[in-house]
mmCIF file of C-alpha atoms in Angstrom:
data_model
loop_
_atom_site.group_PDB
_atom_site.id
_atom_site.type_symbol
_atom_site.label_atom_id
_atom_site.label_comp_id
_atom_site.label_asym_id
_atom_site.label_seq_id
_atom_site.Cartn_x
_atom_site.Cartn_y
_atom_site.Cartn_z
ATOM 1 C CA UNK A 727 34.880 -3.485 -8.048
ATOM 2 C CA UNK A 728 34.501 -2.168 -11.570
ATOM 3 C CA UNK A 729 31.262 -3.065 -13.403
ATOM 4 C CA UNK A 730 31.635 -6.038 -15.735
ATOM 5 C CA UNK A 731 27.992 -6.915 -16.499
ATOM 6 C CA UNK A 732 26.155 -5.610 -19.552
ATOM 7 C CA UNK A 733 22.554 -4.408 -19.401
ATOM 8 C CA UNK A 734 21.016 -7.805 -20.147
ATOM 9 C CA UNK A 735 23.167 -9.559 -17.530
ATOM 10 C CA UNK A 736 22.345 -6.817 -15.009
ATOM 11 C CA UNK A 737 18.611 -7.370 -15.649
ATOM 12 C CA UNK A 738 18.863 -11.086 -14.862
ATOM 13 C CA UNK A 739 21.168 -10.488 -11.905
ATOM 14 C CA UNK A 740 18.531 -8.172 -10.437
ATOM 15 C CA UNK A 741 16.023 -10.954 -11.109
ATOM 16 C CA UNK A 742 18.255 -13.367 -9.181
ATOM 17 C CA UNK A 743 18.192 -10.969 -6.221
ATOM 18 C CA UNK A 744 14.372 -11.000 -6.350
ATOM 19 C CA UNK A 745 14.389 -14.813 -6.456
ATOM 20 C CA UNK A 746 16.784 -14.991 -3.514
ATOM 21 C CA UNK A 747 14.615 -12.621 -1.491
ATOM 22 C CA UNK A 748 11.668 -15.000 -1.863
ATOM 23 C CA UNK A 749 13.818 -18.097 -1.328
ATOM 24 C CA UNK A 750 15.182 -16.542 1.853
ATOM 25 C CA UNK A 751 11.725 -15.569 3.087
ATOM 26 C CA UNK A 752 10.400 -19.127 2.549
ATOM 27 C CA UNK A 753 13.536 -21.141 3.399
ATOM 28 C CA UNK A 754 12.434 -22.238 6.919
ATOM 29 C CA UNK A 755 9.029 -23.521 5.715
ATOM 30 C CA UNK A 756 10.040 -27.191 5.566
ATOM 31 C CA UNK A 757 11.936 -26.949 8.867
ATOM 32 C CA UNK A 758 9.041 -25.617 10.962
ATOM 33 C CA UNK A 759 7.516 -29.104 11.580
ATOM 34 C CA UNK A 760 10.958 -30.338 12.705
ATOM 35 C CA UNK A 761 11.302 -27.493 15.182
ATOM 36 C CA UNK A 762 7.890 -28.444 16.557
ATOM 37 C CA UNK A 763 8.779 -32.145 16.778
ATOM 38 C CA UNK A 764 12.424 -31.930 17.929
ATOM 39 C CA UNK A 765 12.381 -28.727 19.960
ATOM 40 C CA UNK A 766 8.739 -28.968 21.118
ATOM 41 C CA UNK A 767 7.962 -25.525 19.705
ATOM 42 C CA UNK A 768 4.272 -24.520 19.618
ATOM 43 C CA UNK A 769 2.449 -23.300 16.523
ATOM 44 C CA UNK A 770 2.232 -19.844 18.109
ATOM 45 C CA UNK A 771 6.032 -19.766 18.437
ATOM 46 C CA UNK A 772 6.446 -20.967 14.845
ATOM 47 C CA UNK A 773 4.261 -18.138 13.544
ATOM 48 C CA UNK A 774 6.158 -15.628 15.696
ATOM 49 C CA UNK A 775 9.423 -16.902 14.177
ATOM 50 C CA UNK A 776 7.823 -16.420 10.759
ATOM 51 C CA UNK A 777 6.456 -12.985 11.737
ATOM 52 C CA UNK A 778 9.871 -11.774 12.943
ATOM 53 C CA UNK A 779 10.711 -11.446 9.259
ATOM 54 C CA UNK A 780 7.972 -8.961 8.239
ATOM 55 C CA UNK A 781 8.162 -7.204 11.623
ATOM 56 C CA UNK A 782 11.867 -6.465 11.025
ATOM 57 C CA UNK A 783 11.243 -5.631 7.382
ATOM 58 C CA UNK A 784 8.546 -3.011 8.032
ATOM 59 C CA UNK A 785 10.764 -0.354 9.718
ATOM 60 C CA UNK A 786 13.390 -0.923 7.015
ATOM 61 C CA UNK A 787 10.817 -0.094 4.345
ATOM 62 C CA UNK A 788 9.735 3.002 6.284
ATOM 63 C CA UNK A 789 13.211 4.376 7.049
ATOM 64 C CA UNK A 790 15.143 3.217 3.967
ATOM 65 C CA UNK A 791 12.344 3.222 1.375
ATOM 66 C CA UNK A 792 14.256 5.393 -1.112
ATOM 67 C CA UNK A 793 17.831 4.559 -0.101
ATOM 68 C CA UNK A 794 18.628 2.997 -3.476
ATOM 69 C CA UNK A 795 17.520 6.204 -5.233
ATOM 70 C CA UNK A 796 20.505 7.892 -3.552
ATOM 71 C CA UNK A 797 23.274 5.313 -2.996
ATOM 72 C CA UNK A 798 22.479 3.282 -6.113
ATOM 73 C CA UNK A 799 20.593 0.059 -6.786
ATOM 74 C CA UNK A 800 23.810 -1.985 -6.652
ATOM 75 C CA UNK A 801 24.903 -0.754 -3.214
ATOM 76 C CA UNK A 802 21.446 -1.257 -1.721
ATOM 77 C CA UNK A 803 21.208 -4.793 -3.101
ATOM 78 C CA UNK A 804 24.663 -5.664 -1.742
ATOM 79 C CA UNK A 805 23.739 -4.452 1.742
ATOM 80 C CA UNK A 806 20.541 -6.483 1.607
ATOM 81 C CA UNK A 807 22.218 -9.663 0.392
ATOM 82 C CA UNK A 808 24.839 -9.491 3.141
ATOM 83 C CA UNK A 809 22.099 -9.167 5.774
ATOM 84 C CA UNK A 810 20.238 -12.111 4.220
ATOM 85 C CA UNK A 811 23.454 -14.142 4.325
ATOM 86 C CA UNK A 812 23.927 -13.390 8.022
ATOM 87 C CA UNK A 813 20.332 -14.393 8.781
ATOM 88 C CA UNK A 814 20.587 -17.664 6.857
ATOM 89 C CA UNK A 815 23.845 -18.549 8.646
ATOM 90 C CA UNK A 816 22.151 -18.003 12.015
ATOM 91 C CA UNK A 817 19.576 -20.614 10.982
ATOM 92 C CA UNK A 818 22.380 -22.912 9.824
ATOM 93 C CA UNK A 819 24.042 -22.828 13.251
ATOM 94 C CA UNK A 820 20.871 -22.439 15.345
ATOM 95 C CA UNK A 821 20.368 -24.488 18.505
ATOM 96 C CA UNK A 822 17.378 -22.624 19.935
ATOM 97 C CA UNK A 823 14.489 -20.282 19.227
ATOM 98 C CA UNK A 824 16.442 -17.033 19.943
ATOM 99 C CA UNK A 825 18.798 -17.874 17.058
ATOM 100 C CA UNK A 826 15.804 -18.347 14.758
ATOM 101 C CA UNK A 827 14.192 -15.062 15.811
ATOM 102 C CA UNK A 828 17.457 -13.182 15.227
ATOM 103 C CA UNK A 829 17.953 -14.947 11.896
ATOM 104 C CA UNK A 830 14.450 -14.094 10.693
ATOM 105 C CA UNK A 831 14.947 -10.458 11.724
ATOM 106 C CA UNK A 832 18.161 -10.275 9.673
ATOM 107 C CA UNK A 833 16.385 -11.923 6.739
ATOM 108 C CA UNK A 834 13.705 -9.238 6.982
ATOM 109 C CA UNK A 835 16.355 -6.521 7.103
ATOM 110 C CA UNK A 836 18.076 -7.979 4.047
ATOM 111 C CA UNK A 837 14.939 -8.423 1.964
ATOM 112 C CA UNK A 838 13.773 -4.929 2.933
ATOM 113 C CA UNK A 839 17.023 -3.454 1.621
ATOM 114 C CA UNK A 840 17.309 -5.544 -1.545
ATOM 115 C CA UNK A 841 13.871 -6.446 -2.904
ATOM 116 C CA UNK A 842 12.558 -3.016 -3.935
ATOM 117 C CA UNK A 843 15.871 -1.920 -5.543
ATOM 118 C CA UNK A 844 16.058 -5.232 -7.409
ATOM 119 C CA UNK A 845 12.474 -4.884 -8.661
ATOM 120 C CA UNK A 846 13.161 -1.333 -9.832
ATOM 121 C CA UNK A 847 16.495 -2.356 -11.386
ATOM 122 C CA UNK A 848 14.673 -4.930 -13.498
ATOM 123 C CA UNK A 849 12.598 -2.081 -14.966
ATOM 124 C CA UNK A 850 15.613 0.145 -15.501
ATOM 125 C CA UNK A 851 17.748 -2.574 -17.118
ATOM 126 C CA UNK A 852 14.944 -3.751 -19.405
ATOM 127 C CA UNK A 853 15.421 -3.392 -23.142
ATOM 128 C CA UNK A 854 13.944 -0.147 -24.542
ATOM 129 C CA UNK A 855 10.211 -0.497 -25.020
ATOM 130 C CA UNK A 856 10.012 -3.682 -22.917
ATOM 131 C CA UNK A 857 9.893 -2.145 -19.465
ATOM 132 C CA UNK A 858 6.381 -3.508 -18.948
ATOM 133 C CA UNK A 859 7.620 -7.101 -18.866
ATOM 134 C CA UNK A 860 9.599 -6.495 -15.666
ATOM 135 C CA UNK A 861 6.530 -7.022 -13.480
ATOM 136 C CA UNK A 862 5.683 -10.386 -15.050
ATOM 137 C CA UNK A 863 9.301 -11.574 -15.124
ATOM 138 C CA UNK A 864 9.716 -10.409 -11.532
ATOM 139 C CA UNK A 865 6.731 -12.508 -10.531
ATOM 140 C CA UNK A 866 8.102 -15.530 -12.387
ATOM 141 C CA UNK A 867 11.569 -15.342 -10.810
ATOM 142 C CA UNK A 868 10.059 -14.775 -7.366
ATOM 143 C CA UNK A 869 8.053 -17.967 -7.856
ATOM 144 C CA UNK A 870 11.261 -19.831 -8.667
ATOM 145 C CA UNK A 871 12.664 -18.654 -5.330
ATOM 146 C CA UNK A 872 9.652 -20.025 -3.457
ATOM 147 C CA UNK A 873 9.800 -23.307 -5.399
ATOM 148 C CA UNK A 874 13.488 -23.728 -4.590
ATOM 149 C CA UNK A 875 12.767 -23.142 -0.905
ATOM 150 C CA UNK A 876 10.134 -25.906 -0.942
ATOM 151 C CA UNK A 877 11.876 -28.476 -3.157
ATOM 152 C CA UNK A 878 15.467 -28.036 -1.988
ATOM 153 C CA UNK A 879 14.286 -27.756 1.615
ATOM 154 C CA UNK A 880 12.049 -30.803 1.280
ATOM 155 C CA UNK A 881 14.715 -32.975 -0.358
ATOM 156 C CA UNK A 882 17.475 -32.045 2.089
ATOM 157 C CA UNK A 883 15.142 -32.369 5.073
ATOM 158 C CA UNK A 884 13.988 -35.847 4.040
ATOM 159 C CA UNK A 885 17.106 -37.438 2.585
ATOM 160 C CA UNK A 886 20.246 -35.496 3.571
ATOM 161 C CA UNK A 887 22.076 -35.449 6.893
ATOM 162 C CA UNK A 888 21.650 -32.562 9.328
ATOM 163 C CA UNK A 889 18.055 -31.760 8.235
ATOM 164 C CA UNK A 890 17.852 -28.677 10.451
ATOM 165 C CA UNK A 891 21.071 -27.169 9.100
ATOM 166 C CA UNK A 892 22.208 -28.299 5.626
ATOM 167 C CA UNK A 893 19.360 -26.561 3.789
ATOM 168 C CA UNK A 894 20.554 -23.197 5.102
ATOM 169 C CA UNK A 895 24.220 -23.810 4.265
ATOM 170 C CA UNK A 896 23.198 -24.480 0.642
ATOM 171 C CA UNK A 897 21.206 -21.233 0.478
ATOM 172 C CA UNK A 898 24.087 -19.301 2.050
ATOM 173 C CA UNK A 899 26.418 -20.553 -0.694
ATOM 174 C CA UNK A 900 23.987 -19.416 -3.417
ATOM 175 C CA UNK A 901 23.682 -15.957 -1.836
ATOM 176 C CA UNK A 902 27.474 -15.635 -1.766
ATOM 177 C CA UNK A 903 27.664 -16.376 -5.500
ATOM 178 C CA UNK A 904 24.967 -13.804 -6.355
ATOM 179 C CA UNK A 905 26.791 -11.190 -4.243
ATOM 180 C CA UNK A 906 29.756 -11.536 -6.618
ATOM 181 C CA UNK A 907 27.536 -10.898 -9.656
ATOM 182 C CA UNK A 908 25.781 -7.903 -8.057
ATOM 183 C CA UNK A 909 29.203 -6.404 -7.354
ATOM 184 C CA UNK A 910 29.739 -6.389 -11.126
ATOM 185 C CA UNK A 911 26.602 -4.379 -11.922
ATOM 186 C CA UNK A 912 26.774 -0.679 -12.914
ATOM 187 C CA UNK A 913 27.167 1.648 -9.948
ATOM 188 C CA UNK A 914 24.185 3.835 -10.838
ATOM 189 C CA UNK A 915 21.252 4.081 -13.247
ATOM 190 C CA UNK A 916 19.785 7.100 -15.005
ATOM 191 C CA UNK A 917 16.697 7.389 -12.775
ATOM 192 C CA UNK A 918 18.624 7.726 -9.511
ATOM 193 C CA UNK A 919 18.837 11.161 -7.928
ATOM 194 C CA UNK A 920 22.114 12.945 -7.216
ATOM 195 C CA UNK A 921 20.879 14.441 -3.922
ATOM 196 C CA UNK A 922 22.139 13.082 -0.601
ATOM 197 C CA UNK A 923 20.019 10.533 1.208
ATOM 198 C CA UNK A 924 18.272 11.423 4.442
ATOM 199 C CA UNK A 925 15.634 9.684 6.491
ATOM 200 C CA UNK A 926 12.189 10.538 5.177
ATOM 201 C CA UNK A 927 8.765 9.032 5.039
ATOM 202 C CA UNK A 928 7.659 6.931 2.095
ATOM 203 C CA UNK A 929 6.564 9.442 -0.535
ATOM 204 C CA UNK A 930 3.313 8.883 -2.402
ATOM 205 C CA UNK A 931 2.939 11.886 -4.753
ATOM 206 C CA UNK A 932 -0.398 13.688 -4.837
ATOM 207 C CA UNK A 933 -2.617 12.281 -7.523
ATOM 208 C CA UNK A 934 -1.155 8.803 -7.043
ATOM 209 C CA UNK A 935 -2.599 7.967 -3.641
ATOM 210 C CA UNK A 936 -5.838 6.326 -4.713
ATOM 211 C CA UNK A 937 -4.000 4.337 -7.344
ATOM 212 C CA UNK A 938 -1.335 3.356 -4.818
ATOM 213 C CA UNK A 939 -3.885 2.105 -2.300
ATOM 214 C CA UNK A 940 -5.637 -0.025 -4.913
ATOM 215 C CA UNK A 941 -2.377 -1.341 -6.361
ATOM 216 C CA UNK A 942 -0.673 -2.304 -3.096
ATOM 217 C CA UNK A 943 0.191 -5.974 -3.065
ATOM 218 C CA UNK A 944 -0.969 -6.575 0.501
ATOM 219 C CA UNK A 945 -3.528 -9.231 -0.353
ATOM 220 C CA UNK A 946 -0.985 -11.548 -1.987
ATOM 221 C CA UNK A 947 1.368 -11.191 0.986
ATOM 222 C CA UNK A 948 -1.469 -12.013 3.377
ATOM 223 C CA UNK A 949 -1.802 -15.389 1.670
ATOM 224 C CA UNK A 950 1.742 -16.026 2.833
ATOM 225 C CA UNK A 951 0.538 -15.949 6.450
ATOM 226 C CA UNK A 952 -1.196 -19.270 5.746
ATOM 227 C CA UNK A 953 0.983 -20.968 3.119
ATOM 228 C CA UNK A 954 4.486 -20.289 4.469
ATOM 229 C CA UNK A 955 4.300 -20.885 8.259
ATOM 230 C CA UNK A 956 1.460 -23.437 8.211
ATOM 231 C CA UNK A 957 1.647 -25.064 4.758
ATOM 232 C CA UNK A 958 3.828 -28.014 5.790
ATOM 233 C CA UNK A 959 1.683 -28.568 8.887
ATOM 234 C CA UNK A 960 -1.508 -28.510 6.803
ATOM 235 C CA UNK A 961 -0.033 -31.002 4.327
ATOM 236 C CA UNK A 962 1.081 -33.352 7.117
ATOM 237 C CA UNK A 963 -1.868 -33.161 9.531
ATOM 238 C CA UNK A 964 -4.775 -32.580 7.178
ATOM 239 C CA UNK A 965 -3.708 -33.840 3.735
ATOM 240 C CA UNK A 966 -1.886 -36.953 4.946
ATOM 241 C CA UNK A 967 1.637 -36.289 3.605
ATOM 242 C CA UNK A 968 4.380 -38.031 5.630
ATOM 243 C CA UNK A 969 7.355 -37.354 3.324
ATOM 244 C CA UNK A 970 9.056 -33.941 3.461
ATOM 245 C CA UNK A 971 9.917 -33.995 -0.235
ATOM 246 C CA UNK A 972 6.308 -34.837 -1.151
ATOM 247 C CA UNK A 973 5.137 -32.038 1.133
ATOM 248 C CA UNK A 974 7.622 -29.691 -0.526
ATOM 249 C CA UNK A 975 6.383 -30.767 -3.951
ATOM 250 C CA UNK A 976 2.765 -30.122 -2.920
ATOM 251 C CA UNK A 977 3.707 -26.683 -1.636
ATOM 252 C CA UNK A 978 5.796 -25.988 -4.740
ATOM 253 C CA UNK A 979 2.531 -26.171 -6.698
ATOM 254 C CA UNK A 980 1.940 -22.746 -5.137
ATOM 255 C CA UNK A 981 5.129 -21.497 -6.798
ATOM 256 C CA UNK A 982 4.491 -23.324 -10.081
ATOM 257 C CA UNK A 983 1.120 -21.654 -10.492
ATOM 258 C CA UNK A 984 2.696 -18.298 -9.702
ATOM 259 C CA UNK A 985 4.980 -18.806 -12.719
ATOM 260 C CA UNK A 986 2.199 -20.101 -14.995
ATOM 261 C CA UNK A 987 -0.158 -17.302 -14.023
ATOM 262 C CA UNK A 988 2.595 -14.713 -14.421
ATOM 263 C CA UNK A 989 2.685 -15.568 -18.131
ATOM 264 C CA UNK A 990 -1.087 -15.091 -18.356
ATOM 265 C CA UNK A 991 -0.781 -11.874 -16.366
ATOM 266 C CA UNK A 992 1.088 -10.232 -19.242
ATOM 267 C CA UNK A 993 -2.139 -10.282 -21.266
ATOM 268 C CA UNK A 994 -4.202 -8.403 -18.663
ATOM 269 C CA UNK A 995 -4.242 -4.759 -17.619
ATOM 270 C CA UNK A 996 -3.055 -3.814 -14.116
ATOM 271 C CA UNK A 997 -6.496 -3.200 -12.634
ATOM 272 C CA UNK A 998 -7.856 -6.424 -14.077
ATOM 273 C CA UNK A 999 -4.938 -8.207 -12.407
ATOM 274 C CA UNK A 1000 -5.696 -6.619 -9.040
ATOM 275 C CA UNK A 1001 -9.375 -7.562 -9.328
ATOM 276 C CA UNK A 1002 -8.830 -11.170 -10.424
ATOM 277 C CA UNK A 1003 -6.098 -11.644 -7.817
ATOM 278 C CA UNK A 1004 -8.300 -10.509 -4.943
ATOM 279 C CA UNK A 1005 -11.154 -12.787 -6.047
ATOM 280 C CA UNK A 1006 -8.745 -15.729 -6.383
ATOM 281 C CA UNK A 1007 -7.351 -15.053 -2.905
ATOM 282 C CA UNK A 1008 -10.819 -15.428 -1.396
ATOM 283 C CA UNK A 1009 -11.264 -18.756 -3.205
ATOM 284 C CA UNK A 1010 -7.846 -19.994 -2.048
ATOM 285 C CA UNK A 1011 -8.333 -19.430 1.684
ATOM 286 C CA UNK A 1012 -11.658 -21.273 1.629
ATOM 287 C CA UNK A 1013 -10.127 -24.182 -0.277
ATOM 288 C CA UNK A 1014 -7.706 -24.615 2.626
ATOM 289 C CA UNK A 1015 -10.752 -24.834 4.896
ATOM 290 C CA UNK A 1016 -12.218 -27.512 2.610
ATOM 291 C CA UNK A 1017 -8.889 -29.381 2.883
ATOM 292 C CA UNK A 1018 -9.277 -29.493 6.666
ATOM 293 C CA UNK A 1019 -12.846 -30.829 6.314
ATOM 294 C CA UNK A 1020 -12.099 -33.487 3.682
ATOM 295 C CA UNK A 1021 -8.476 -34.428 4.520
ATOM 296 C CA UNK A 1022 -7.945 -34.599 0.774
ATOM 297 C CA UNK A 1023 -4.555 -34.295 -0.885
ATOM 298 C CA UNK A 1024 -6.310 -33.373 -4.139
ATOM 299 C CA UNK A 1025 -8.116 -30.446 -2.503
ATOM 300 C CA UNK A 1026 -4.854 -29.303 -0.897
ATOM 301 C CA UNK A 1027 -3.256 -29.408 -4.357
ATOM 302 C CA UNK A 1028 -6.118 -27.278 -5.704
ATOM 303 C CA UNK A 1029 -5.846 -24.835 -2.782
ATOM 304 C CA UNK A 1030 -2.096 -24.410 -3.362
ATOM 305 C CA UNK A 1031 -2.649 -23.912 -7.098
ATOM 306 C CA UNK A 1032 -5.380 -21.328 -6.556
ATOM 307 C CA UNK A 1033 -3.251 -19.495 -3.979
ATOM 308 C CA UNK A 1034 -0.321 -19.413 -6.415
ATOM 309 C CA UNK A 1035 -2.437 -18.038 -9.251
ATOM 310 C CA UNK A 1036 -3.964 -15.376 -6.991
ATOM 311 C CA UNK A 1037 -0.519 -14.414 -5.697
ATOM 312 C CA UNK A 1038 0.757 -13.991 -9.253
ATOM 313 C CA UNK A 1039 -2.112 -11.759 -10.341
ATOM 314 C CA UNK A 1040 -1.884 -9.667 -7.167
ATOM 315 C CA UNK A 1041 1.891 -9.345 -7.289
ATOM 316 C CA UNK A 1042 2.153 -8.612 -11.011
ATOM 317 C CA UNK A 1043 -0.761 -6.176 -10.830
ATOM 318 C CA UNK A 1044 0.628 -4.361 -7.812
ATOM 319 C CA UNK A 1045 4.162 -4.012 -9.201
ATOM 320 C CA UNK A 1046 2.909 -2.938 -12.630
ATOM 321 C CA UNK A 1047 0.653 -0.286 -11.103
ATOM 322 C CA UNK A 1048 3.343 1.084 -8.809
ATOM 323 C CA UNK A 1049 6.077 1.123 -11.449
ATOM 324 C CA UNK A 1050 3.741 2.617 -14.087
ATOM 325 C CA UNK A 1051 2.313 5.478 -12.035
ATOM 326 C CA UNK A 1052 5.307 6.403 -9.893
ATOM 327 C CA UNK A 1053 7.320 9.520 -10.705
ATOM 328 C CA UNK A 1054 10.870 8.336 -11.604
ATOM 329 C CA UNK A 1055 12.576 9.681 -8.473
ATOM 330 C CA UNK A 1056 9.840 8.187 -6.266
ATOM 331 C CA UNK A 1057 9.662 4.789 -7.940
ATOM 332 C CA UNK A 1058 11.625 2.902 -5.280
ATOM 333 C CA UNK A 1059 9.660 4.681 -2.562
ATOM 334 C CA UNK A 1060 6.316 3.745 -4.133
ATOM 335 C CA UNK A 1061 7.351 0.121 -4.561
ATOM 336 C CA UNK A 1062 8.588 0.048 -0.955
ATOM 337 C CA UNK A 1063 5.225 1.410 0.118
ATOM 338 C CA UNK A 1064 3.479 -1.452 -1.645
ATOM 339 C CA UNK A 1065 5.716 -3.992 0.044
ATOM 340 C CA UNK A 1066 5.147 -2.225 3.374
ATOM 341 C CA UNK A 1067 1.389 -2.687 3.118
ATOM 342 C CA UNK A 1068 1.825 -6.342 2.224
ATOM 343 C CA UNK A 1069 4.272 -7.200 4.981
ATOM 344 C CA UNK A 1070 2.284 -5.274 7.597
ATOM 345 C CA UNK A 1071 -0.733 -7.444 6.839
ATOM 346 C CA UNK A 1072 1.438 -10.567 6.922
ATOM 347 C CA UNK A 1073 3.232 -9.611 10.148
ATOM 348 C CA UNK A 1074 -0.065 -9.111 11.962
ATOM 349 C CA UNK A 1075 -1.959 -11.976 10.345
ATOM 350 C CA UNK A 1076 0.556 -14.795 10.941
ATOM 351 C CA UNK A 1077 0.936 -14.629 14.760
ATOM 352 C CA UNK A 1078 -2.786 -14.017 15.271
ATOM 353 C CA UNK A 1079 -3.522 -17.077 13.152
ATOM 354 C CA UNK A 1080 -0.866 -19.054 15.039
ATOM 355 C CA UNK A 1081 -2.421 -18.136 18.380
ATOM 356 C CA UNK A 1082 -5.825 -19.368 17.196
ATOM 357 C CA UNK A 1083 -4.293 -22.637 15.906
ATOM 358 C CA UNK A 1084 -2.462 -23.258 19.210
ATOM 359 C CA UNK A 1085 -5.549 -22.509 21.280
ATOM 360 C CA UNK A 1086 -8.227 -24.179 19.155
ATOM 361 C CA UNK A 1087 -6.546 -26.469 16.623
ATOM 362 C CA UNK A 1088 -5.571 -26.223 12.974
ATOM 363 C CA UNK A 1089 -9.083 -26.625 11.439
ATOM 364 C CA UNK A 1090 -10.528 -23.836 13.599
ATOM 365 C CA UNK A 1091 -7.526 -21.641 12.844
ATOM 366 C CA UNK A 1092 -7.982 -22.092 9.113
ATOM 367 C CA UNK A 1093 -11.694 -21.306 9.355
ATOM 368 C CA UNK A 1094 -11.017 -18.176 11.395
ATOM 369 C CA UNK A 1095 -8.269 -17.105 9.015
ATOM 370 C CA UNK A 1096 -10.436 -17.661 5.939
ATOM 371 C CA UNK A 1097 -13.290 -15.604 7.354
ATOM 372 C CA UNK A 1098 -11.129 -12.681 8.482
ATOM 373 C CA UNK A 1099 -8.806 -12.681 5.473
ATOM 374 C CA UNK A 1100 -11.793 -12.711 3.121
ATOM 375 C CA UNK A 1101 -12.875 -9.344 4.501
ATOM 376 C CA UNK A 1102 -9.505 -7.873 3.538
ATOM 377 C CA UNK A 1103 -9.539 -9.509 0.127
ATOM 378 C CA UNK A 1104 -13.078 -8.225 -0.392
ATOM 379 C CA UNK A 1105 -11.909 -4.663 0.216
ATOM 380 C CA UNK A 1106 -9.052 -5.185 -2.259
ATOM 381 C CA UNK A 1107 -11.528 -6.548 -4.800
ATOM 382 C CA UNK A 1108 -13.821 -3.550 -4.364
ATOM 383 C CA UNK A 1109 -10.943 -1.086 -4.748
ATOM 384 C CA UNK A 1110 -9.753 -2.877 -7.877
ATOM 385 C CA UNK A 1111 -13.228 -2.728 -9.426
ATOM 386 C CA UNK A 1112 -13.567 0.966 -8.607
ATOM 387 C CA UNK A 1113 -10.192 1.835 -10.106
ATOM 388 C CA UNK A 1114 -10.880 -0.359 -13.143
ATOM 389 C CA UNK A 1115 -14.046 1.618 -13.828
ATOM 390 C CA UNK A 1116 -12.190 4.919 -13.386
ATOM 391 C CA UNK A 1117 -9.517 4.005 -15.913
ATOM 392 C CA UNK A 1118 -12.227 3.516 -18.542
ATOM 393 C CA UNK A 1119 -13.632 7.011 -18.146
ATOM 394 C CA UNK A 1120 -12.813 9.689 -20.719
ATOM 395 C CA UNK A 1121 -9.973 11.883 -19.533
ATOM 396 C CA UNK A 1122 -8.088 9.277 -17.520
ATOM 397 C CA UNK A 1123 -4.430 10.302 -17.449
ATOM 398 C CA UNK A 1124 -1.797 7.585 -17.105
ATOM 399 C CA UNK A 1125 0.819 10.108 -16.047
ATOM 400 C CA UNK A 1126 -1.240 11.200 -13.049
ATOM 401 C CA UNK A 1127 -3.010 7.958 -12.179
ATOM 402 C CA UNK A 1128 -6.284 9.867 -11.801
ATOM 403 C CA UNK A 1129 -9.396 10.401 -13.876
ATOM 404 C CA UNK A 1130 -9.520 14.054 -14.806
ATOM 405 C CA UNK A 1131 -13.054 15.487 -14.622
ATOM 406 C CA UNK A 1132 -11.926 18.545 -16.487
ATOM 407 C CA UNK A 1133 -8.792 19.885 -18.093
ATOM 408 C CA UNK A 1134 -8.085 22.391 -15.257
ATOM 409 C CA UNK A 1135 -8.541 19.637 -12.654
ATOM 410 C CA UNK A 1136 -6.180 17.359 -14.535
ATOM 411 C CA UNK A 1137 -3.623 20.139 -14.756
ATOM 412 C CA UNK A 1138 -3.859 20.786 -11.009
ATOM 413 C CA UNK A 1139 -3.235 17.079 -10.323
ATOM 414 C CA UNK A 1140 -0.250 17.067 -12.664
ATOM 415 C CA UNK A 1141 1.128 20.196 -11.009
ATOM 416 C CA UNK A 1142 0.855 18.487 -7.634
ATOM 417 C CA UNK A 1143 2.963 15.580 -8.820
ATOM 418 C CA UNK A 1144 5.542 17.858 -10.393
ATOM 419 C CA UNK A 1145 5.802 20.010 -7.269
ATOM 420 C CA UNK A 1146 6.483 16.932 -5.170
ATOM 421 C CA UNK A 1147 9.170 15.711 -7.558
ATOM 422 C CA UNK A 1148 10.847 19.111 -7.732
ATOM 423 C CA UNK A 1149 10.750 19.510 -3.947
ATOM 424 C CA UNK A 1150 12.496 16.203 -3.432
#
């Protein structure tokens, strides 16, 4: 199909792909309690169904991290959307856990192929001089995807027929529409390479590695190991919600505060975002523990709001760092590396947390999760503070992502980046 979208329309179409990736990742959230009630599925099984998504996504990020740099952003997004569509349809027709596991794996495959290219395409289709807004807008549209998963899922689960199926048919129809728009995007962008694609490791150019580690968005994804597989269960068992739409609305507070905080995030530097996000993540996980102790809907509301704000600061900070410091031909690879770190933490954290909940109950699981997750968030906070202090030193070079102690040292770092780019 010949391109028919202009640059502005292509920017928002890429944003729609980002939103769909998050909607797809969160779409089963409101159905998990029904699987437990109707199919007698344990919490451990629920978290394994959830974890099948990041587990499938991780090898995709490793093997196909820079695929869109070679075949084009449009082609990579189309492949991803078609895989997402297949996964959602498996959920729509599911009559057992194996269908759900296969569906989540296909969702992970699809998001792995489409999310990084869409995030990068938003930068590349931004108006000249406004590339920096792509991170904040990307965070805002991703929050809309999560909110749609909660609200549409909650409403259809509570009031529509076929509560275990209709939600997924609606999402499948939306994906099909967006596929048509993506097909009308330009075939290639200026920052794609003309070399042939081959399997290679995720490339983090020399001089960018410390920055990459600090800017990875793993901490915000780790919050998802609590909110997405267990959020509806927490709202029902601990906060007293008995209506799926009300539960969805409570969980959508998470998404609403992502959007609100994304607007505030535009006023902060990347390292300040990483630092504030990590601190907010620690506060959020302990507020969920307080919810279990008080059985308070108000505290659950506050926990969801705090988690959403922390997610926004982490996500916007991580994407801004990775897009700012990546060499052009390694941008998709760097962003994929950030997503890899996040999903690896989520894929390990969710089933471990589910096992604790099944064995010892939801309150104990939340307490265990808060204590262990806080260690990770603390490390992220420390790295953010260290990198924030480095950026304020004389001689810090944005192009290299390192603080140059001397002109020769800075030149050696720059040469290292250039050699990597030229080699690839």
